[in-house]
Short mmCIF file of N, CA, C and O in Angstrom, two decimals:
data_model
loop_
_atom_site.label_atom_id
_atom_site.label_comp_id
_atom_site.label_asym_id
_atom_site.label_seq_id
_atom_site.Cartn_x
_atom_site.Cartn_y
_atom_site.Cartn_z
N UNK A 1 -8.97 11.40 0.54
CA UNK A 1 -8.12 10.63 -0.11
C UNK A 1 -7.77 9.46 -0.01
O UNK A 1 -7.94 8.74 -1.04
N UNK A 2 -7.97 8.97 1.23
CA UNK A 2 -8.08 7.45 1.38
C UNK A 2 -9.47 6.93 1.49
O UNK A 2 -10.26 7.55 2.48
N UNK A 3 -10.04 5.85 1.09
CA UNK A 3 -11.18 5.30 1.26
C UNK A 3 -11.11 3.67 1.24
O UNK A 3 -10.66 3.22 0.64
N UNK A 4 -12.13 3.62 2.19
CA UNK A 4 -12.11 1.77 2.34
C UNK A 4 -13.63 1.43 2.45
O UNK A 4 -14.67 2.11 2.90
N UNK A 5 -13.96 0.84 1.60
CA UNK A 5 -15.21 0.17 1.26
C UNK A 5 -15.33 -1.44 1.56
O UNK A 5 -14.70 -2.18 0.76
N UNK A 6 -16.37 -1.64 2.55
CA UNK A 6 -16.56 -3.08 2.78
C UNK A 6 -17.53 -3.75 2.13
O UNK A 6 -18.63 -3.02 1.45
N UNK A 7 -17.35 -4.85 2.06
CA UNK A 7 -18.45 -5.64 1.10
C UNK A 7 -18.42 -7.34 1.80
O UNK A 7 -17.72 -7.42 2.27
N UNK A 8 -19.43 -8.01 1.60
CA UNK A 8 -19.60 -9.25 1.80
C UNK A 8 -20.65 -9.64 2.77
O UNK A 8 -20.79 -10.97 2.69
N UNK A 9 -21.12 -8.41 3.03
CA UNK A 9 -22.02 -8.75 4.50
C UNK A 9 -23.36 -9.20 3.97
O UNK A 9 -23.83 -9.41 2.77
N UNK A 10 -24.29 -10.07 5.10
CA UNK A 10 -25.82 -10.53 4.42
C UNK A 10 -25.99 -11.25 5.36
O UNK A 10 -26.00 -11.23 6.59
N UNK A 11 -27.07 -11.99 5.23
CA UNK A 11 -27.93 -12.95 6.08
C UNK A 11 -27.68 -14.33 6.07
O UNK A 11 -27.62 -14.70 5.13
N UNK A 12 -27.27 -14.93 7.24
CA UNK A 12 -26.77 -16.25 7.04
C UNK A 12 -27.03 -17.02 8.47
O UNK A 12 -27.60 -16.24 9.16
N UNK A 13 -27.36 -18.57 8.07
CA UNK A 13 -27.90 -19.06 9.15
C UNK A 13 -26.92 -19.47 10.10
O UNK A 13 -25.62 -19.40 9.77
N UNK A 14 -27.13 -19.71 11.45
CA UNK A 14 -25.96 -19.74 12.57
C UNK A 14 -25.17 -21.14 12.26
O UNK A 14 -25.91 -21.76 11.70
N UNK A 15 -23.90 -20.88 12.15
CA UNK A 15 -23.02 -22.17 11.71
C UNK A 15 -22.47 -22.20 10.26
O UNK A 15 -21.58 -22.77 9.99
N UNK A 16 -23.05 -21.07 9.66
CA UNK A 16 -22.73 -20.81 8.12
C UNK A 16 -21.41 -19.54 8.10
O UNK A 16 -21.02 -19.51 9.39
N UNK A 17 -20.92 -19.54 7.04
CA UNK A 17 -19.74 -18.38 7.04
C UNK A 17 -19.98 -17.67 6.15
O UNK A 17 -20.86 -17.46 5.23
N UNK A 18 -19.15 -16.24 6.25
CA UNK A 18 -18.95 -15.08 5.32
C UNK A 18 -17.83 -14.59 5.57
O UNK A 18 -16.93 -15.13 5.97
N UNK A 19 -17.42 -14.02 4.19
CA UNK A 19 -16.23 -13.51 3.75
C UNK A 19 -16.40 -11.94 3.42
O UNK A 19 -16.99 -11.67 2.50
N UNK A 20 -15.76 -11.43 4.50
CA UNK A 20 -15.86 -9.98 4.27
C UNK A 20 -14.67 -9.50 3.66
O UNK A 20 -13.43 -9.90 3.98
N UNK A 21 -14.96 -8.08 2.79
CA UNK A 21 -14.02 -7.68 1.90
C UNK A 21 -13.91 -6.34 2.22
O UNK A 21 -14.71 -5.55 2.41
N UNK A 22 -12.59 -5.64 2.49
CA UNK A 22 -12.19 -4.43 2.38
C UNK A 22 -11.39 -3.79 1.15
O UNK A 22 -10.22 -4.30 1.39
N UNK A 23 -11.88 -2.93 0.38
CA UNK A 23 -11.12 -2.57 -0.37
C UNK A 23 -10.43 -1.03 -0.23
O UNK A 23 -11.60 -0.20 0.12
N UNK A 24 -9.40 -0.72 -0.38
CA UNK A 24 -8.74 0.41 -0.15
C UNK A 24 -8.13 1.35 -1.11
O UNK A 24 -7.29 0.92 -2.29
N UNK A 25 -8.48 2.39 -1.30
CA UNK A 25 -8.29 3.08 -2.03
C UNK A 25 -7.40 4.37 -1.88
O UNK A 25 -7.56 4.87 -0.74
N UNK A 26 -6.23 5.17 -2.76
CA UNK A 26 -6.01 6.27 -2.21
C UNK A 26 -4.27 5.99 -1.71
O UNK A 26 -4.05 4.69 -2.27
N UNK A 27 -3.73 6.73 -1.24
CA UNK A 27 -2.11 6.64 -0.65
C UNK A 27 -2.14 6.58 0.47
O UNK A 27 -2.26 7.04 1.65
N UNK A 28 -1.76 5.04 0.69
CA UNK A 28 -1.41 4.50 2.03
C UNK A 28 0.03 3.89 1.83
O UNK A 28 0.34 2.74 1.42
N UNK A 29 1.00 4.87 2.37
CA UNK A 29 2.50 4.31 1.79
C UNK A 29 2.54 3.19 3.45
O UNK A 29 3.61 2.50 2.69
N UNK A 30 2.19 3.49 4.49
CA UNK A 30 2.61 2.42 5.45
C UNK A 30 1.36 2.54 6.35
O UNK A 30 0.52 3.48 6.57
N UNK A 31 1.20 1.46 7.25
CA UNK A 31 0.30 1.62 8.31
C UNK A 31 0.60 0.41 9.51
O UNK A 31 1.53 -0.06 9.15
N UNK A 32 0.32 0.97 10.35
CA UNK A 32 0.59 0.28 11.96
C UNK A 32 -0.24 -0.89 11.74
O UNK A 32 0.26 -1.95 12.34
N UNK A 33 -1.29 -0.99 11.72
CA UNK A 33 -2.56 -2.43 11.60
C UNK A 33 -3.47 -2.22 11.17
O UNK A 33 -3.64 -0.71 10.24
N UNK A 34 -4.28 -2.97 10.56
CA UNK A 34 -5.49 -3.13 9.64
C UNK A 34 -6.50 -3.89 10.84
O UNK A 34 -6.16 -5.04 11.47
N UNK A 35 -7.77 -3.74 10.85
CA UNK A 35 -8.63 -4.16 11.65
C UNK A 35 -9.92 -4.44 11.05
O UNK A 35 -10.45 -3.55 10.25
N UNK A 36 -10.83 -5.37 11.76
CA UNK A 36 -12.01 -5.21 11.67
C UNK A 36 -13.01 -5.09 13.26
O UNK A 36 -12.39 -5.82 14.08
N UNK A 37 -14.00 -4.01 12.98
CA UNK A 37 -14.87 -4.15 14.42
C UNK A 37 -16.35 -4.11 14.02
O UNK A 37 -16.54 -3.89 12.92
N UNK A 38 -16.86 -4.40 14.99
CA UNK A 38 -18.21 -4.51 14.95
C UNK A 38 -19.04 -3.74 15.87
O UNK A 38 -18.43 -3.82 17.17
N UNK A 39 -20.23 -3.42 15.42
CA UNK A 39 -21.23 -2.70 16.46
C UNK A 39 -22.53 -3.32 16.30
O UNK A 39 -23.20 -3.33 15.61
N UNK A 40 -22.87 -4.04 17.49
CA UNK A 40 -24.48 -4.40 17.62
C UNK A 40 -25.05 -3.48 18.11
O UNK A 40 -24.93 -2.36 18.69
N UNK A 41 -26.82 -3.78 17.82
CA UNK A 41 -27.58 -2.48 18.41
C UNK A 41 -27.74 -2.52 19.64
O UNK A 41 -27.52 -3.29 20.88
N UNK A 42 -27.65 -1.32 20.43
CA UNK A 42 -27.21 -1.12 21.93
C UNK A 42 -25.96 -1.55 22.59
O UNK A 42 -25.80 -1.29 23.92
N UNK A 43 -25.13 -1.68 21.59
CA UNK A 43 -23.76 -1.98 22.18
C UNK A 43 -22.64 -1.30 21.79
O UNK A 43 -22.56 -0.62 20.84
N UNK A 44 -21.59 -1.22 22.48
CA UNK A 44 -20.15 -0.55 22.23
C UNK A 44 -19.68 -1.33 20.83
O UNK A 44 -19.68 -2.28 20.95
N UNK A 45 -19.08 -0.12 20.26
CA UNK A 45 -17.96 -1.16 19.15
C UNK A 45 -16.90 -1.53 19.64
O UNK A 45 -16.38 -1.42 20.74
N UNK A 46 -16.74 -3.03 19.15
CA UNK A 46 -15.65 -4.07 19.46
C UNK A 46 -14.88 -4.07 18.39
O UNK A 46 -15.16 -4.51 17.48
N UNK A 47 -13.41 -4.56 19.02
CA UNK A 47 -12.58 -5.26 17.81
C UNK A 47 -12.52 -6.44 17.54
O UNK A 47 -12.98 -7.19 18.95
N UNK A 48 -12.88 -7.15 16.23
CA UNK A 48 -13.17 -8.85 16.39
C UNK A 48 -11.81 -9.35 15.82
O UNK A 48 -11.48 -10.08 15.77
N UNK A 49 -10.65 -8.16 15.33
CA UNK A 49 -9.50 -8.67 14.42
C UNK A 49 -8.88 -7.75 14.04
O UNK A 49 -9.08 -6.72 13.59
N UNK A 50 -7.50 -8.00 14.16
CA UNK A 50 -6.67 -7.12 13.75
C UNK A 50 -5.25 -7.85 13.65
O UNK A 50 -4.80 -8.74 13.62
N UNK A 51 -4.61 -6.88 12.57
CA UNK A 51 -3.33 -7.64 11.59
C UNK A 51 -2.20 -6.56 11.88
O UNK A 51 -2.60 -5.33 11.30
N UNK A 52 -1.11 -6.52 12.11
CA UNK A 52 -0.27 -5.65 12.20
C UNK A 52 0.55 -5.67 10.78
O UNK A 52 0.53 -6.28 9.96
N UNK A 53 1.35 -4.72 10.77
CA UNK A 53 2.11 -4.46 9.33
C UNK A 53 3.23 -5.68 9.22
O UNK A 53 3.33 -6.16 8.12
N UNK A 54 3.53 -6.13 10.44
CA UNK A 54 4.59 -7.48 10.26
C UNK A 54 4.16 -8.86 10.04
O UNK A 54 4.74 -9.92 9.88
N UNK A 55 2.30 -8.40 10.32
CA UNK A 55 1.74 -10.00 9.75
C UNK A 55 1.27 -10.75 11.11
O UNK A 55 0.64 -11.47 11.22
N UNK A 56 1.73 -10.24 12.26
CA UNK A 56 0.96 -10.50 13.46
C UNK A 56 -0.66 -10.19 13.71
O UNK A 56 -0.93 -8.97 13.32
N UNK A 57 -1.19 -11.09 14.29
CA UNK A 57 -2.73 -11.10 14.31
C UNK A 57 -3.04 -11.22 15.77
O UNK A 57 -2.60 -11.79 16.64
N UNK A 58 -4.38 -10.88 15.93
CA UNK A 58 -4.61 -10.99 17.36
C UNK A 58 -6.42 -10.85 17.07
O UNK A 58 -6.92 -10.22 16.36
N UNK A 59 -6.95 -11.81 18.02
CA UNK A 59 -8.73 -11.84 18.08
C UNK A 59 -9.14 -11.70 19.47
O UNK A 59 -8.39 -12.47 20.43
N UNK A 60 -10.03 -11.06 19.76
CA UNK A 60 -10.64 -11.47 21.21
C UNK A 60 -11.20 -13.07 21.18
O UNK A 60 -11.53 -13.41 20.24
N UNK A 61 -11.44 -13.41 22.59
CA UNK A 61 -11.77 -14.61 22.87
C UNK A 61 -13.33 -14.80 22.18
O UNK A 61 -13.66 -16.15 21.80
N UNK A 62 -13.94 -14.10 22.26
CA UNK A 62 -15.21 -14.41 21.46
C UNK A 62 -15.45 -14.73 20.13
O UNK A 62 -16.23 -15.76 19.60
N UNK A 63 -13.91 -14.75 19.55
CA UNK A 63 -14.16 -14.92 17.96
C UNK A 63 -13.03 -15.77 17.57
O UNK A 63 -13.12 -16.53 16.51
N UNK A 64 -12.12 -15.87 18.65
CA UNK A 64 -11.10 -16.73 18.28
C UNK A 64 -11.48 -18.39 17.71
O UNK A 64 -11.91 -18.81 18.39
N UNK A 65 -10.46 -18.44 17.09
CA UNK A 65 -10.86 -19.98 16.33
C UNK A 65 -12.22 -20.12 15.02
O UNK A 65 -11.79 -20.92 14.45
N UNK A 66 -12.78 -18.90 15.30
CA UNK A 66 -13.60 -18.75 13.93
C UNK A 66 -13.57 -17.78 13.00
O UNK A 66 -14.02 -18.01 11.84
N UNK A 67 -12.74 -16.79 13.33
CA UNK A 67 -12.66 -15.60 12.48
C UNK A 67 -11.17 -15.47 12.20
O UNK A 67 -10.31 -15.74 12.96
N UNK A 68 -10.78 -15.22 10.87
CA UNK A 68 -9.31 -14.93 10.55
C UNK A 68 -9.06 -13.79 9.43
O UNK A 68 -9.96 -13.47 8.45
N UNK A 69 -8.48 -12.84 10.06
CA UNK A 69 -8.07 -11.72 9.27
C UNK A 69 -6.80 -11.92 8.32
O UNK A 69 -5.97 -12.53 8.89
N UNK A 70 -7.24 -11.63 7.11
CA UNK A 70 -5.98 -11.40 6.11
C UNK A 70 -5.77 -10.50 5.03
O UNK A 70 -6.97 -9.46 5.16
N UNK A 71 -4.94 -9.76 4.67
CA UNK A 71 -4.47 -9.04 3.64
C UNK A 71 -4.20 -9.27 2.57
O UNK A 71 -3.07 -10.72 2.29
N UNK A 72 -4.30 -8.53 1.34
CA UNK A 72 -3.56 -8.74 0.03
C UNK A 72 -3.23 -7.59 -0.53
O UNK A 72 -3.87 -6.66 -0.98
N UNK A 73 -1.67 -7.42 -0.19
CA UNK A 73 -1.12 -6.02 -0.28
C UNK A 73 -0.85 -5.86 -1.73
O UNK A 73 -1.19 -4.56 -2.30
N UNK A 74 -1.22 -6.38 -2.89
CA UNK A 74 -1.11 -6.35 -3.99
C UNK A 74 -2.37 -5.57 -4.65
O UNK A 74 -2.52 -5.12 -5.78
N UNK A 75 -3.46 -6.33 -4.17
CA UNK A 75 -4.66 -6.03 -4.27
C UNK A 75 -5.31 -4.66 -3.53
O UNK A 75 -6.54 -4.26 -3.64
N UNK A 76 -4.74 -4.48 -2.17
CA UNK A 76 -5.25 -2.96 -1.60
C UNK A 76 -6.44 -3.53 -0.92
O UNK A 76 -7.22 -2.84 -0.82
N UNK A 77 -6.25 -5.17 -0.65
CA UNK A 77 -7.65 -5.84 -0.08
C UNK A 77 -7.21 -6.32 1.32
O UNK A 77 -6.34 -6.94 1.60
N UNK A 78 -8.42 -5.97 2.25
CA UNK A 78 -8.05 -6.90 3.82
C UNK A 78 -9.70 -7.67 3.83
O UNK A 78 -10.55 -7.27 3.45
N UNK A 79 -9.38 -8.81 4.45
CA UNK A 79 -10.37 -9.89 4.47
C UNK A 79 -10.69 -10.31 6.03
O UNK A 79 -9.68 -10.07 6.73
N UNK A 80 -11.84 -10.49 5.96
CA UNK A 80 -12.22 -11.21 7.40
C UNK A 80 -13.41 -12.60 7.24
O UNK A 80 -14.49 -12.11 6.60
N UNK A 81 -12.57 -13.54 7.31
CA UNK A 81 -13.27 -14.81 7.06
C UNK A 81 -13.90 -15.16 8.38
O UNK A 81 -13.01 -15.26 9.24
N UNK A 82 -15.18 -15.61 8.46
CA UNK A 82 -15.94 -15.88 9.55
C UNK A 82 -16.66 -17.13 9.37
O UNK A 82 -17.55 -17.36 8.63
N UNK A 83 -16.13 -18.34 10.09
CA UNK A 83 -16.91 -19.74 10.36
C UNK A 83 -17.87 -19.45 11.70
O UNK A 83 -17.47 -18.90 12.73
N UNK A 84 -18.58 -20.95 11.73
CA UNK A 84 -19.11 -21.36 12.80
C UNK A 84 -19.80 -19.75 13.20
O UNK A 84 -19.74 -19.48 14.68
N UNK A 85 -20.72 -19.18 12.55
CA UNK A 85 -21.15 -17.83 12.89
C UNK A 85 -22.34 -18.30 13.74
O UNK A 85 -23.26 -19.10 14.06
N UNK A 86 -22.73 -17.21 14.76
CA UNK A 86 -23.89 -17.30 15.99
C UNK A 86 -24.46 -16.20 16.07
O UNK A 86 -23.93 -15.01 15.50
N UNK A 87 -25.64 -16.27 16.41
CA UNK A 87 -26.54 -15.43 16.12
C UNK A 87 -25.85 -14.00 17.05
O UNK A 87 -26.21 -12.73 16.72
N UNK A 88 -25.38 -14.01 17.91
CA UNK A 88 -24.51 -12.90 18.60
C UNK A 88 -23.19 -12.04 17.89
O UNK A 88 -22.95 -11.00 18.35
N UNK A 89 -22.99 -12.86 16.86
CA UNK A 89 -22.12 -12.25 15.78
C UNK A 89 -22.96 -11.17 15.01
O UNK A 89 -22.20 -10.42 14.15
N UNK A 90 -24.25 -11.12 14.82
CA UNK A 90 -24.57 -10.12 14.29
C UNK A 90 -24.58 -8.72 14.65
O UNK A 90 -24.63 -8.30 15.75
N UNK A 91 -24.14 -8.21 13.76
CA UNK A 91 -23.80 -6.46 13.78
C UNK A 91 -23.02 -6.01 12.43
O UNK A 91 -23.31 -6.33 11.60
N UNK A 92 -23.04 -4.69 12.58
CA UNK A 92 -22.50 -3.78 11.32
C UNK A 92 -20.90 -4.13 11.68
O UNK A 92 -20.19 -3.77 12.79
N UNK A 93 -20.17 -4.52 10.66
CA UNK A 93 -18.88 -4.85 10.47
C UNK A 93 -18.09 -3.55 9.94
O UNK A 93 -18.37 -3.17 8.73
N UNK A 94 -17.06 -3.21 10.51
CA UNK A 94 -16.33 -1.84 9.95
C UNK A 94 -14.94 -2.33 9.78
O UNK A 94 -14.43 -3.01 10.74
N UNK A 95 -14.33 -2.00 8.75
CA UNK A 95 -12.82 -1.74 8.60
C UNK A 95 -12.21 -0.88 8.93
O UNK A 95 -12.83 0.45 8.61
N UNK A 96 -11.05 -1.17 9.46
CA UNK A 96 -10.19 0.16 9.88
C UNK A 96 -8.59 0.01 9.60
O UNK A 96 -8.26 -1.36 9.50
N UNK A 97 -7.83 1.02 8.71
CA UNK A 97 -6.79 1.12 8.45
C UNK A 97 -6.14 2.07 9.47
O UNK A 97 -6.64 3.40 9.35
N UNK A 98 -5.25 1.74 10.42
CA UNK A 98 -4.32 2.54 11.18
C UNK A 98 -3.08 3.02 10.68
O UNK A 98 -1.91 2.12 10.51
N UNK A 99 -3.10 4.53 10.46
CA UNK A 99 -1.33 4.70 9.84
C UNK A 99 -0.91 5.43 11.19
O UNK A 99 -1.45 6.01 11.92
N UNK A 100 0.23 6.13 10.90
CA UNK A 100 1.21 7.07 11.83
C UNK A 100 0.21 8.50 11.91
O UNK A 100 0.61 9.05 12.83
N UNK A 101 -0.55 8.84 10.83
CA UNK A 101 -1.32 10.19 11.16
C UNK A 101 -2.74 9.75 11.45
O UNK A 101 -3.55 10.87 12.08
N UNK A 102 -3.31 8.81 10.68
CA UNK A 102 -4.76 8.81 11.16
C UNK A 102 -5.47 7.12 11.04
O UNK A 102 -4.73 6.48 10.84
N UNK A 103 -6.70 7.36 11.25
CA UNK A 103 -7.08 6.27 11.44
C UNK A 103 -8.46 6.44 10.10
O UNK A 103 -9.27 7.39 10.45
N UNK A 104 -8.29 5.40 9.36
CA UNK A 104 -9.35 5.66 8.28
C UNK A 104 -10.58 4.27 8.13
O UNK A 104 -9.88 3.26 8.96
N UNK A 105 -12.05 4.81 8.34
CA UNK A 105 -13.01 3.63 8.79
C UNK A 105 -13.72 3.31 7.42
O UNK A 105 -13.87 4.65 6.67
N UNK A 106 -14.11 2.39 7.02
CA UNK A 106 -15.33 2.10 6.13
C UNK A 106 -16.20 2.39 6.65
O UNK A 106 -16.78 3.02 7.86
N UNK A 107 -17.61 2.03 5.74
CA UNK A 107 -19.05 2.51 5.93
C UNK A 107 -19.65 1.57 6.50
O UNK A 107 -20.57 1.74 7.25
N UNK A 108 -19.19 0.51 6.88
CA UNK A 108 -19.91 -0.88 7.46
C UNK A 108 -20.27 -1.51 6.40
O UNK A 108 -21.00 -1.34 5.26
N UNK A 109 -20.98 -3.04 6.99
CA UNK A 109 -21.35 -3.64 5.96
C UNK A 109 -22.15 -4.57 7.29
O UNK A 109 -21.34 -5.15 8.38
N UNK A 110 -23.65 -4.72 7.11
CA UNK A 110 -24.35 -5.64 7.76
C UNK A 110 -24.37 -7.07 7.84
O UNK A 110 -24.13 -7.83 6.79
N UNK A 111 -23.87 -7.52 9.15
CA UNK A 111 -24.00 -9.29 9.23
C UNK A 111 -25.04 -9.41 9.95
O UNK A 111 -25.14 -8.85 11.14
N UNK A 112 -25.98 -10.60 9.32
CA UNK A 112 -27.19 -10.97 10.22
C UNK A 112 -27.31 -12.75 10.40
O UNK A 112 -26.87 -13.23 9.16
N UNK A 113 -27.03 -12.83 11.62
CA UNK A 113 -26.89 -14.23 11.78
C UNK A 113 -27.99 -14.96 12.73
O UNK A 113 -28.57 -14.22 13.43
N UNK A 114 -29.14 -15.40 11.78
CA UNK A 114 -30.24 -16.34 12.28
C UNK A 114 -30.00 -17.58 12.96
O UNK A 114 -28.74 -18.14 12.59
N UNK A 115 -30.75 -17.81 13.92
CA UNK A 115 -30.91 -19.23 15.03
C UNK A 115 -31.68 -20.06 13.90
O UNK A 115 -31.46 -21.37 14.43
#
């Protein structure tokens, strides 16, 4: 019923920027939080950005000051603006929407940062 589709990933040089988008479809009446996670080869999946229903955001130190999460409720979209990208940012990035009943995940989009 609920689907999340990420887009905007690709190959970029270190220092560059990418803007990831997550399009939500289906019936999402309310949510606790939306977020972006990433998983690099051989590593655990980690949170990189989250935004609560009230608009509060949080980021880990590894991306703080470089990544910005935002949403457009009218368009049912969640975004991740990534600036000053580093090779260590290379990973598959996943969109997540948390509701009272379920966590919904997108299929992921690859981000590769070359040195």
